[in-house]
Short mmCIF file of C-alpha atoms in Angstrom, two decimals:
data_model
loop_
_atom_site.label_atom_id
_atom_site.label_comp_id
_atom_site.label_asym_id
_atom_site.label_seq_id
_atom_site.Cartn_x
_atom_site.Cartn_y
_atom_site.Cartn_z
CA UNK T 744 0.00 0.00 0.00
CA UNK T 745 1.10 3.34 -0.92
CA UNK T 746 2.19 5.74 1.82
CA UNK T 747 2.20 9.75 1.75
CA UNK T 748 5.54 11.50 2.06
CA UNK T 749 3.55 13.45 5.32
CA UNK T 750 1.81 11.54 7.02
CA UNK T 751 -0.38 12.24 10.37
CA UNK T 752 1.49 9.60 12.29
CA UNK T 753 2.21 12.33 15.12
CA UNK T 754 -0.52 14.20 17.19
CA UNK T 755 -1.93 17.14 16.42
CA UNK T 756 -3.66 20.44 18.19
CA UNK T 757 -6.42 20.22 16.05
CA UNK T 758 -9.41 17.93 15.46
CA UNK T 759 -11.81 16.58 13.04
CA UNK T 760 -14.68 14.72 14.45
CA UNK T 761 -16.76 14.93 17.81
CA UNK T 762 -13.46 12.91 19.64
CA UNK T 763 -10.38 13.50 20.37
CA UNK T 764 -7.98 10.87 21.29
CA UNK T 765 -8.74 12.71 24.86
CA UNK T 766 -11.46 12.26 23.05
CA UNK T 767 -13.43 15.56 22.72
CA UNK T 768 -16.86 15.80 21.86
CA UNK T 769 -19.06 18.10 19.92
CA UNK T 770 -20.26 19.32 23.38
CA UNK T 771 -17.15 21.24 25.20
CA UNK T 772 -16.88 18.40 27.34
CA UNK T 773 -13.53 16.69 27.32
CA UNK T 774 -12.81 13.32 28.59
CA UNK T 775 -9.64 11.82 28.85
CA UNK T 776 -8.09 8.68 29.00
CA UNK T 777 -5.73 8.45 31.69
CA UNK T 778 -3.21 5.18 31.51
CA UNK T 779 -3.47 3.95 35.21
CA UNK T 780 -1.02 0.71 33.94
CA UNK T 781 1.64 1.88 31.97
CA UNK T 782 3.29 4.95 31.89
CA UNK T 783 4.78 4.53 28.88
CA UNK T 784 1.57 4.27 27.17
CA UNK T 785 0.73 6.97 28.96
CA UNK T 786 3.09 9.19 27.70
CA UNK T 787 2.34 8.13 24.51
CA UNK T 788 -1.55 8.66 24.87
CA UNK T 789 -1.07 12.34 26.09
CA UNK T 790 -1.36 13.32 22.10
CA UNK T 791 -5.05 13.43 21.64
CA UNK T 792 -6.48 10.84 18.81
CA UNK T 793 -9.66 12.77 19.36
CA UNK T 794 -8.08 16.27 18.90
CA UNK T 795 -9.89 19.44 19.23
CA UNK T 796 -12.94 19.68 16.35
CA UNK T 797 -11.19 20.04 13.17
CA UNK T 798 -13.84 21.95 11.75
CA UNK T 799 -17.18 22.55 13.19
CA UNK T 800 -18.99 19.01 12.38
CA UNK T 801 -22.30 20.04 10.71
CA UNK T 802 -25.13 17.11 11.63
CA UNK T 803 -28.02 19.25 10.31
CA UNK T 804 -28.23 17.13 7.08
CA UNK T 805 -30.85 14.38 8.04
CA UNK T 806 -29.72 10.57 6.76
CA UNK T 807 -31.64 9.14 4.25
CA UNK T 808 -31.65 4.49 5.19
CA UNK T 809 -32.10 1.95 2.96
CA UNK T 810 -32.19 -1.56 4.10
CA UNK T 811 -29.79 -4.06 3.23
CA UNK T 812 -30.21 -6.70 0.34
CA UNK T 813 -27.88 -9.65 1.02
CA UNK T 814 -26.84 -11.55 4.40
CA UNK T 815 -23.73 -10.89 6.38
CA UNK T 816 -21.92 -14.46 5.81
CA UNK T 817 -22.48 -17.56 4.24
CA UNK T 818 -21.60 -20.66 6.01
CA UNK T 819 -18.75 -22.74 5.53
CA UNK T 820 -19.46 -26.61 6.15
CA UNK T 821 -15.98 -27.80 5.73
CA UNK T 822 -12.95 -26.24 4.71
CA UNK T 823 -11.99 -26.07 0.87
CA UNK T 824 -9.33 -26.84 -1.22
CA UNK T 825 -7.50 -23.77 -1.90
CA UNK T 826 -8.78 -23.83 -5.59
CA UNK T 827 -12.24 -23.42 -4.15
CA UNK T 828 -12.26 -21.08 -1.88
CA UNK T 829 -13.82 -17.96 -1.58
CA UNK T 830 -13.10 -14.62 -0.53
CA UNK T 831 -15.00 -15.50 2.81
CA UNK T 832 -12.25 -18.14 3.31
CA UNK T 833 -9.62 -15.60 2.44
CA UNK T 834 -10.64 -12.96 5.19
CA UNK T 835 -10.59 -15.56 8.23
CA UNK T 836 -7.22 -17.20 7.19
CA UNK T 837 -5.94 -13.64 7.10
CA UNK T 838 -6.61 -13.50 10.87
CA UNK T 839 -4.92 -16.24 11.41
CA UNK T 840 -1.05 -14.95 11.11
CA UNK T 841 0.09 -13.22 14.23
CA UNK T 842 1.36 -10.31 11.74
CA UNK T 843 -2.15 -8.55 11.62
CA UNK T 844 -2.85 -8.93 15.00
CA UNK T 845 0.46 -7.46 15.91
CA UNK T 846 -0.63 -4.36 14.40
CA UNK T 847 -3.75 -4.35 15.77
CA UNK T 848 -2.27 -4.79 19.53
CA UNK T 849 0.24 -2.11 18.79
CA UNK T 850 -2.13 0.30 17.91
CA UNK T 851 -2.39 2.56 20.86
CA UNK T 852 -5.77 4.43 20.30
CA UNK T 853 -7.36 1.23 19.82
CA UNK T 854 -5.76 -0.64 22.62
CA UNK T 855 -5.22 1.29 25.34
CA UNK T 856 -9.26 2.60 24.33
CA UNK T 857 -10.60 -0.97 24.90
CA UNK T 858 -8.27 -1.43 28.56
CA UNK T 859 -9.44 2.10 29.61
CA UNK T 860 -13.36 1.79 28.88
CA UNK T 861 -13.00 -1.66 30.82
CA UNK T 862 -10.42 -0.88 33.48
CA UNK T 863 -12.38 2.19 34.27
CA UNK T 864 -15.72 0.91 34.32
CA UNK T 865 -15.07 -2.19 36.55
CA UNK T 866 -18.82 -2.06 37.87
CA UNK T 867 -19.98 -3.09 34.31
CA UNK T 868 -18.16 -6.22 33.77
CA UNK T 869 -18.24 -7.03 37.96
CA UNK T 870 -19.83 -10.83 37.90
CA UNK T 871 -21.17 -10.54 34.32
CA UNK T 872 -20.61 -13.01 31.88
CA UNK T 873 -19.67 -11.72 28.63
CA UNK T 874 -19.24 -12.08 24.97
CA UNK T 875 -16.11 -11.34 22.99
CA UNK T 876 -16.89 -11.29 19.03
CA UNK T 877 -14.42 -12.15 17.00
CA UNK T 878 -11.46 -12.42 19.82
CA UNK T 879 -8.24 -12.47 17.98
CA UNK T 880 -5.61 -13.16 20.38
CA UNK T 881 -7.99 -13.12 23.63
CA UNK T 882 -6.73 -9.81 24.30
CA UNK T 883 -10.39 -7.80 25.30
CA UNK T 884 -11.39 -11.07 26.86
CA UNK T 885 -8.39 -11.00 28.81
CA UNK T 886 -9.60 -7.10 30.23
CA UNK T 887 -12.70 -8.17 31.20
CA UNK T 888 -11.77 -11.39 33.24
CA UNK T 889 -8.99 -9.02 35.32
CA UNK T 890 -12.00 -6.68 35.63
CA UNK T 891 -13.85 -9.17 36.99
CA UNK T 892 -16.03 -10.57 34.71
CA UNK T 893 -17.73 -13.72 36.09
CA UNK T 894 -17.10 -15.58 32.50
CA UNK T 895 -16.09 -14.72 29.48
CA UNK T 896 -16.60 -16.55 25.83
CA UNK T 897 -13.83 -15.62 23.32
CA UNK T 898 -15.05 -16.19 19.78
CA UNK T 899 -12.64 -16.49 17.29
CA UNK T 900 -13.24 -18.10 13.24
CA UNK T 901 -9.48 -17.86 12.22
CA UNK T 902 -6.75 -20.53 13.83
CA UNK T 903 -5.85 -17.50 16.10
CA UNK T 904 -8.48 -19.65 18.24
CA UNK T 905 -5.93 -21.89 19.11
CA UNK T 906 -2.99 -19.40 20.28
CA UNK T 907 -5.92 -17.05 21.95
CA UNK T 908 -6.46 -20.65 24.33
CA UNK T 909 -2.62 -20.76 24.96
CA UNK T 910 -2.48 -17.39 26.21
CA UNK T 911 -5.43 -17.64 28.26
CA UNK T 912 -3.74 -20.35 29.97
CA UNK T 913 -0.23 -19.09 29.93
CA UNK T 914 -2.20 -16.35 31.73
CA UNK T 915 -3.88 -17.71 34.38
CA UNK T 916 -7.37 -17.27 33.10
CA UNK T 917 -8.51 -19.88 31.65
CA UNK T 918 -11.07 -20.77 34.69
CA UNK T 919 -12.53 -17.56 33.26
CA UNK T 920 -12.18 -16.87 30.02
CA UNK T 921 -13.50 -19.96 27.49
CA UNK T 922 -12.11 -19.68 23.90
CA UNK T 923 -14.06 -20.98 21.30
CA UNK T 924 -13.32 -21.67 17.94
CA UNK T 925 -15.97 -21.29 15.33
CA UNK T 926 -18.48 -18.49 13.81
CA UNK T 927 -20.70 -16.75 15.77
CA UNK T 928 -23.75 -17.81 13.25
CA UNK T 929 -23.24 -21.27 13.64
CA UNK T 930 -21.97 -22.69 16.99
CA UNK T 931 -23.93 -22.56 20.27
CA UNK T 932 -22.62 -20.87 23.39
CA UNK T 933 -22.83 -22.83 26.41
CA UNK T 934 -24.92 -20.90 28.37
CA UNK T 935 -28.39 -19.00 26.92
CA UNK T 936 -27.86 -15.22 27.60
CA UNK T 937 -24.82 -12.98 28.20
CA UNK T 938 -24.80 -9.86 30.02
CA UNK T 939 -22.30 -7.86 28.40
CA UNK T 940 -21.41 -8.28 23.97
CA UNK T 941 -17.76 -6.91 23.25
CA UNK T 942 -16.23 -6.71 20.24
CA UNK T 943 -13.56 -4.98 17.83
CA UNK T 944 -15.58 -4.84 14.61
CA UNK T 945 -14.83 -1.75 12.35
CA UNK T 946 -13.30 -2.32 9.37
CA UNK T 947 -11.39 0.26 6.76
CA UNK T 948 -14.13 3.02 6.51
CA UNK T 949 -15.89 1.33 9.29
CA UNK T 950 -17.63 -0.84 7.14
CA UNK T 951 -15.20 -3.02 5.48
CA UNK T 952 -15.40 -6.60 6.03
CA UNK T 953 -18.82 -6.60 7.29
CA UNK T 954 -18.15 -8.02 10.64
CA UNK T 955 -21.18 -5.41 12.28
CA UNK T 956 -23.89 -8.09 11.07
CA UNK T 957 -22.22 -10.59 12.97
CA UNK T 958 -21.92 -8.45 16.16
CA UNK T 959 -25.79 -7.69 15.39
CA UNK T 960 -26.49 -11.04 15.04
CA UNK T 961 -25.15 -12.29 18.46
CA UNK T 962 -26.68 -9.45 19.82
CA UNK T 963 -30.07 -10.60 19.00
CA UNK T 964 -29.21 -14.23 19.78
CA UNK T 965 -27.63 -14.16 23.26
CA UNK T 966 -28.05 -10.30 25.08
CA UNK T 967 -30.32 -9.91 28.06
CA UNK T 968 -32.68 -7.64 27.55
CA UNK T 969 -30.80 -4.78 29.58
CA UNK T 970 -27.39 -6.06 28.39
CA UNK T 971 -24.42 -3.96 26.80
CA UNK T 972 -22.97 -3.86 23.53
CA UNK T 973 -19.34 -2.38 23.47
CA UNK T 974 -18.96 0.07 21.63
CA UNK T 975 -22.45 0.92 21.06
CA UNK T 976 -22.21 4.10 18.80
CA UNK T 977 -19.93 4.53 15.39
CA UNK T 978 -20.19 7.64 13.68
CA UNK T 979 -18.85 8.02 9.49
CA UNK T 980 -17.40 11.48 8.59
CA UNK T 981 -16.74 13.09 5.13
CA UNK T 982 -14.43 15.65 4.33
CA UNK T 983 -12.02 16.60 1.34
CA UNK T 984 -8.56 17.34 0.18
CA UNK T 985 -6.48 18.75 -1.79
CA UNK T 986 -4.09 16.07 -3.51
CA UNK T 987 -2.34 16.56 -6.48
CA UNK T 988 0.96 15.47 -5.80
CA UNK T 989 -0.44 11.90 -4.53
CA UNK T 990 -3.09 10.99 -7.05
CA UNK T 991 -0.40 12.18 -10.42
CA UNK T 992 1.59 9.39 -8.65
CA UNK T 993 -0.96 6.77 -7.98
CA UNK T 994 -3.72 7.85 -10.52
CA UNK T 995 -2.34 9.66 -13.82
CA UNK T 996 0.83 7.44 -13.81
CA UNK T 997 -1.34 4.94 -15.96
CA UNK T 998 -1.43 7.33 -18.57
CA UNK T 999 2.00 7.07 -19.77
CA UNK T 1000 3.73 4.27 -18.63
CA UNK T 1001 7.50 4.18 -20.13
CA UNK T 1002 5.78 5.58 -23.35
CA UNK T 1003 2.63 3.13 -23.24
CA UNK T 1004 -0.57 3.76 -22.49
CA UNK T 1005 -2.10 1.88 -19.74
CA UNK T 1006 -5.07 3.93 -18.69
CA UNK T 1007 -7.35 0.48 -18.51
CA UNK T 1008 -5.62 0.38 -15.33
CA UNK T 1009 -6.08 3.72 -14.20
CA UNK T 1010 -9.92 3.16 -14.47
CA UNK T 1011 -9.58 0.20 -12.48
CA UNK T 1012 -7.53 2.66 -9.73
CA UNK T 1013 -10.48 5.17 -9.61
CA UNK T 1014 -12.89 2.89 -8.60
CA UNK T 1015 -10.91 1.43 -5.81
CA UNK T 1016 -11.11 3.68 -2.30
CA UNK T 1017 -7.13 4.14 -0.95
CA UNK T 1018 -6.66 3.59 2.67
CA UNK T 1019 -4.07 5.83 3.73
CA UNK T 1020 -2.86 8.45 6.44
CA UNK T 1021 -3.98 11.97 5.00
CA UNK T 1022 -1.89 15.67 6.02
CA UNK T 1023 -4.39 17.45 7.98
CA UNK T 1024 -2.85 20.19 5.90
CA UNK T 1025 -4.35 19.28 3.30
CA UNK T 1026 -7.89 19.57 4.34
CA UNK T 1027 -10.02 21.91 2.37
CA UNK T 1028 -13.59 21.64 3.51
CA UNK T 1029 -15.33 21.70 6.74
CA UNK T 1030 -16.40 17.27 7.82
CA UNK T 1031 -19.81 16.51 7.35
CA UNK T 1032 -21.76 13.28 9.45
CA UNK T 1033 -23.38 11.04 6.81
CA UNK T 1034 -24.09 8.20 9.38
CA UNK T 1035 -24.58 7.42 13.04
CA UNK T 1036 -25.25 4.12 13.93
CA UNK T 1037 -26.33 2.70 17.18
CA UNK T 1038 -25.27 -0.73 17.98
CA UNK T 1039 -27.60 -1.57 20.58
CA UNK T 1040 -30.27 -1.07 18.36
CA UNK T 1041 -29.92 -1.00 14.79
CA UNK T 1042 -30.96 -3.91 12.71
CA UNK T 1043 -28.65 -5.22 10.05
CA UNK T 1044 -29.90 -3.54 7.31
CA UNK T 1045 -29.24 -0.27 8.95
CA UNK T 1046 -25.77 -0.08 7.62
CA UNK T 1047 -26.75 0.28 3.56
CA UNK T 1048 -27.85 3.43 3.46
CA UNK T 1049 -27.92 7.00 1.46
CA UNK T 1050 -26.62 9.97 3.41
CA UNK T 1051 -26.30 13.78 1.84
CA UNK T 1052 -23.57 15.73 2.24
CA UNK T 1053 -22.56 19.40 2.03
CA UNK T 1054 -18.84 20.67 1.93
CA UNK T 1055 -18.16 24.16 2.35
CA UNK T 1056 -14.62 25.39 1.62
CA UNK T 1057 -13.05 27.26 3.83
CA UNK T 1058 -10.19 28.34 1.94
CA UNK T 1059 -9.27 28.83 -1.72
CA UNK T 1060 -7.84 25.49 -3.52
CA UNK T 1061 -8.33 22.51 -5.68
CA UNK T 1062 -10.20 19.17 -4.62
CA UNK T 1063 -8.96 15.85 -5.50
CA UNK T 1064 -10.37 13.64 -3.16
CA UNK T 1065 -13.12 13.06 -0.78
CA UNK T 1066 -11.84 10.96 2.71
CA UNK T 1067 -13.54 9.50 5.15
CA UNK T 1068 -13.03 8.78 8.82
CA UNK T 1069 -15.39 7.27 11.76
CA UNK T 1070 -15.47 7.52 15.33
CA UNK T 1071 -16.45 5.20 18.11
CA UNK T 1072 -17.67 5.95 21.40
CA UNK T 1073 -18.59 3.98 24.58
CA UNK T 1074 -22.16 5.96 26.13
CA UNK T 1075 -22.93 3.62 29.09
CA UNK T 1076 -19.36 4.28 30.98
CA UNK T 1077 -19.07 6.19 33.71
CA UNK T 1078 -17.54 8.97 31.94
CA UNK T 1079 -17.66 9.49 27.74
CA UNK T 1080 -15.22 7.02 25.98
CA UNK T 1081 -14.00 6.49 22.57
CA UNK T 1082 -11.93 7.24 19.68
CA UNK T 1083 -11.57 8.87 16.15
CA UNK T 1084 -9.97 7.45 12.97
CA UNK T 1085 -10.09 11.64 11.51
CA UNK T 1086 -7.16 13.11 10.26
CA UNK T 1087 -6.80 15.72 12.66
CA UNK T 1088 -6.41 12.61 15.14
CA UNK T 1089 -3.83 10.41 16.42
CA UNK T 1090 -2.80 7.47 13.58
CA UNK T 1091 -4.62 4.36 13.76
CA UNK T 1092 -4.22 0.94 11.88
CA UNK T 1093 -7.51 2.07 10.52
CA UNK T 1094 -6.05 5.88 8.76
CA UNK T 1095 -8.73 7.23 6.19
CA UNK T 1096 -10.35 6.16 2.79
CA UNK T 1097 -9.29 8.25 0.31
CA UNK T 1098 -12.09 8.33 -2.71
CA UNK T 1099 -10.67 10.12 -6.07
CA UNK T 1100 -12.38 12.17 -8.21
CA UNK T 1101 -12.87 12.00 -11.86
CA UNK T 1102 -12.67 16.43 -11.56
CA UNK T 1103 -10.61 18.54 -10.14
CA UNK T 1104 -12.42 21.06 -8.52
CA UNK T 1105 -11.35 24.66 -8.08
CA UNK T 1106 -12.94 25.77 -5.13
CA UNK T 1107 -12.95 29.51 -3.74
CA UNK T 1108 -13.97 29.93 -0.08
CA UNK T 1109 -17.20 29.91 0.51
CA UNK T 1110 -18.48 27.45 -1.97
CA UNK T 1111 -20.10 24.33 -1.50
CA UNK T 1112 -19.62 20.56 -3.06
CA UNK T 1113 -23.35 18.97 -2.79
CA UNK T 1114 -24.10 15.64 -3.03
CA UNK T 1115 -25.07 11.90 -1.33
CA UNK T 1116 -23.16 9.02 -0.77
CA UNK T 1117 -24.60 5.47 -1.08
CA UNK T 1118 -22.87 2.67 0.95
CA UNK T 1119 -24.39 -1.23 0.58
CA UNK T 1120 -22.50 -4.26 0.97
CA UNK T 1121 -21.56 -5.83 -2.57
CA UNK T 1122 -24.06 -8.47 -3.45
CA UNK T 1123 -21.70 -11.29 -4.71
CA UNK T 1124 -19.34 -10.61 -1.08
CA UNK T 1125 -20.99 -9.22 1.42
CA UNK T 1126 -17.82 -8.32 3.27
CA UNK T 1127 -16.64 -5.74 0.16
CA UNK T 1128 -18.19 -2.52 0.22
CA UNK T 1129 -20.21 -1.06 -2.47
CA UNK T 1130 -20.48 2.89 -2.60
CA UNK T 1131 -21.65 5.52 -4.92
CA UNK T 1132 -20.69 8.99 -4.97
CA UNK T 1133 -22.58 11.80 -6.30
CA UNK T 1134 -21.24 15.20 -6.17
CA UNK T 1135 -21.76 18.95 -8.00
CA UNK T 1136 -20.39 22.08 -7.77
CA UNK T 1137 -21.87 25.63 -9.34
CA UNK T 1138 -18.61 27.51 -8.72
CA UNK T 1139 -17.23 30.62 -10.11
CA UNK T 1140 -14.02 28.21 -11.65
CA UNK T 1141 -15.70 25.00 -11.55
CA UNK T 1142 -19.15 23.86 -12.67
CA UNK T 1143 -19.42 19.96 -12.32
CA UNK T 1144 -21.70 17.35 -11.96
CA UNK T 1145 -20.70 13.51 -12.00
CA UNK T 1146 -21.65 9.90 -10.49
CA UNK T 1147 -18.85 8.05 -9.54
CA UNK T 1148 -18.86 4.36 -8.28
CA UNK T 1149 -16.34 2.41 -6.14
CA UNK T 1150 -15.53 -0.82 -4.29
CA UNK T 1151 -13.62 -2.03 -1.16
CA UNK T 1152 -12.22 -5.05 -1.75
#
């Protein structure tokens, strides 16, 4: 994956969604997240990932749903040979190097997040039994049986099931914590309800991957009525750049390849979103909220869905890209807690989705880039993201209407 020449993988004063990594909100509340453990971490978590709004967030654009066509999964009876596998297969044997949860564990925000909201908020997970969603390496299951969780059932698809049960035990937990190896839509837990549903599900703009429906799905299955879901809110932001250095490299560079043209492939490039780590310099527009979503009680067709937008600039420049960011937050602790993936924010494993633009648009300040966004999961994979982009400008140097379509994959 490509990598800027700047990129945001230092704090910064400034912020671009309702969090900081102190994690401010779009009330002047701030709530931080003080590292009782570690003081290294500490010192490392004093540079805010939710940073002080990067621009004023404007939620007065309502969110028009759409439910979902297509399931979240499909089963898997046995496993195939590698010649007939599908993509499905693919995404849970990528879990199961250590490589990708190394990154994941090393990524502060997230991390230290997670430990904090549970650490904190020991009267939550006091004598509860809970359910961790897609484990990994046992980590979050781990938190909650030192916080004193009364049980705790690690689910984990990938083979990562099997190392998650030998750190359990190298641990001292496994009295506590069960590890069980399977998906969530087809094994049985061992006891009928759980008190508490925790989980690590976003994807790349949030939504990659598709592992919300299976979060959704235990929920339905196994919460007590009055039970938790962790997080329970997820927020997707919009915003643009200016780019021109980055997409001549990654995007025109088709054009003329060595003399040859290869712009079949430069097609292809445009309708594929680029997660990378954007310059907060390089912001143009104010963020706009297309989509909040509430865990606890959404429904699974809740995440397809059509949400306006309106961009104002607030400075003279040229737009190459729209990006996208989401926050998380955790409402039922005792105080605020959560994170933001925005690039006004502290890095994450997660940085931003980058969507080109067919246009360059010359933007004075003041003017506005109109439009919707569509987001549905891709019928053929559920786990790949569909999303359609439809944006116009009546400038006084740019006058532009266009449909654009991409695909995470």
């Amino acid at each position: 994956m490509g990598r800027r020449k700047s990129n945001n993988t230092s704090s910064s004063n400034n912020q671009d969604s309702p969090f900081s990594n102190d994690m401010e909100l779009h009330q002047p509340t701030k709530i931080r997240f003080p590292d009782e453990d570690d003081v290294a971490l500490d010192a490392a978590a004093e540079t805010s990932n939710h940073d002080e709004s990067m621009c004023d967030v404007d939620t007065s654009v309502s969110v028009c749903d759409k439910p979902a066509e297509d399931p979240q999964c499909q089963p898997n009876v046995s496993i195939p040979d590698s010649d007939e596998k599908t993509s499905a297969d693919y995404y849970f044997d990528s879990y199961s190097h250590f490589g990708i949860h190394e990154e994941m564990l090393k990524d502060v925000v997230r991390t230290k997040t997670y430990q904090n909201v549970i650490y904190q908020n020991k009267f939550l997970f006091k004598d509860k039994i809970v359910l961790d969603v897609g484990a990994g390496t046992g980590i979050l299951s781990l938190f909650c049986a030192k916080a004193g969780a009364k049980h705790v059932y690690a689910v984990e698809c990938s083979h990562m099931a099997n190392t998650a049960k030998e750190i359990v035990e190298a641990n001292g937990y496994s009295n506590v914590v069960t590890v069980l190896k399977g998906k969530i839509e087809e094994l049985e837990l061992p006891v009928p309800k759980v008190d508490i549903i925790i989980s690590e599900w976003m994807g790349y703009f949030l939504l990659f991957e598709n592992m919300l429906n299976t979060v959704l799905y235990a929920r339905d299955k196994w919460l007590v009525d009055d039970g938790l879901v962790l997080p329970d809110k997820a927020s997707l932001y919009l915003t643009a750049i200016e780019d021109a250095e980055y997409k001549e490299d990654k995007i025109e560079f088709w054009n003329n390849v060595y003399g040859f043209d290869m712009s079949c492939i430069k097609r292809q490039a445009m309708t594929e979103p680029l997660v990378d780590t954007v310059d907060q310099n390089q912001i143009v527009t104010n963020c706009q909220l297309l989509k909040t979503m509430d865990i606890s009680k959404m429904g699974p067709g809740d995440a397809s869905f059509t949400a306006p937008f309106k961009l104002v600039a607030e400075r003279d420049d040229y737009i190459h890209a729209l990006v996208a960011y989401f926050d998380v937050s955790f409402t039922k602790c005792h105080k605020l807690q959560g994170f933001s993936t925005g690039p006004r924010s502290r890095a994450t494993h997660w940085k931003q989705t980058v969507l080109y633009l067919e246009d360059v648009l010359t933007v004075c300040e003041g003017e506005t880039v109109t439009g919707n966004m569509t987001v549905s999961q891709n019928k053929k994979n559920p786990r790949d993201v569909d999303i359609t982009l439809k944006y116009s400008i009546n400038g006084r140097r740019s006058v532009v209407s266009r449909v654009q379509n991409y695909k995470m994959r």
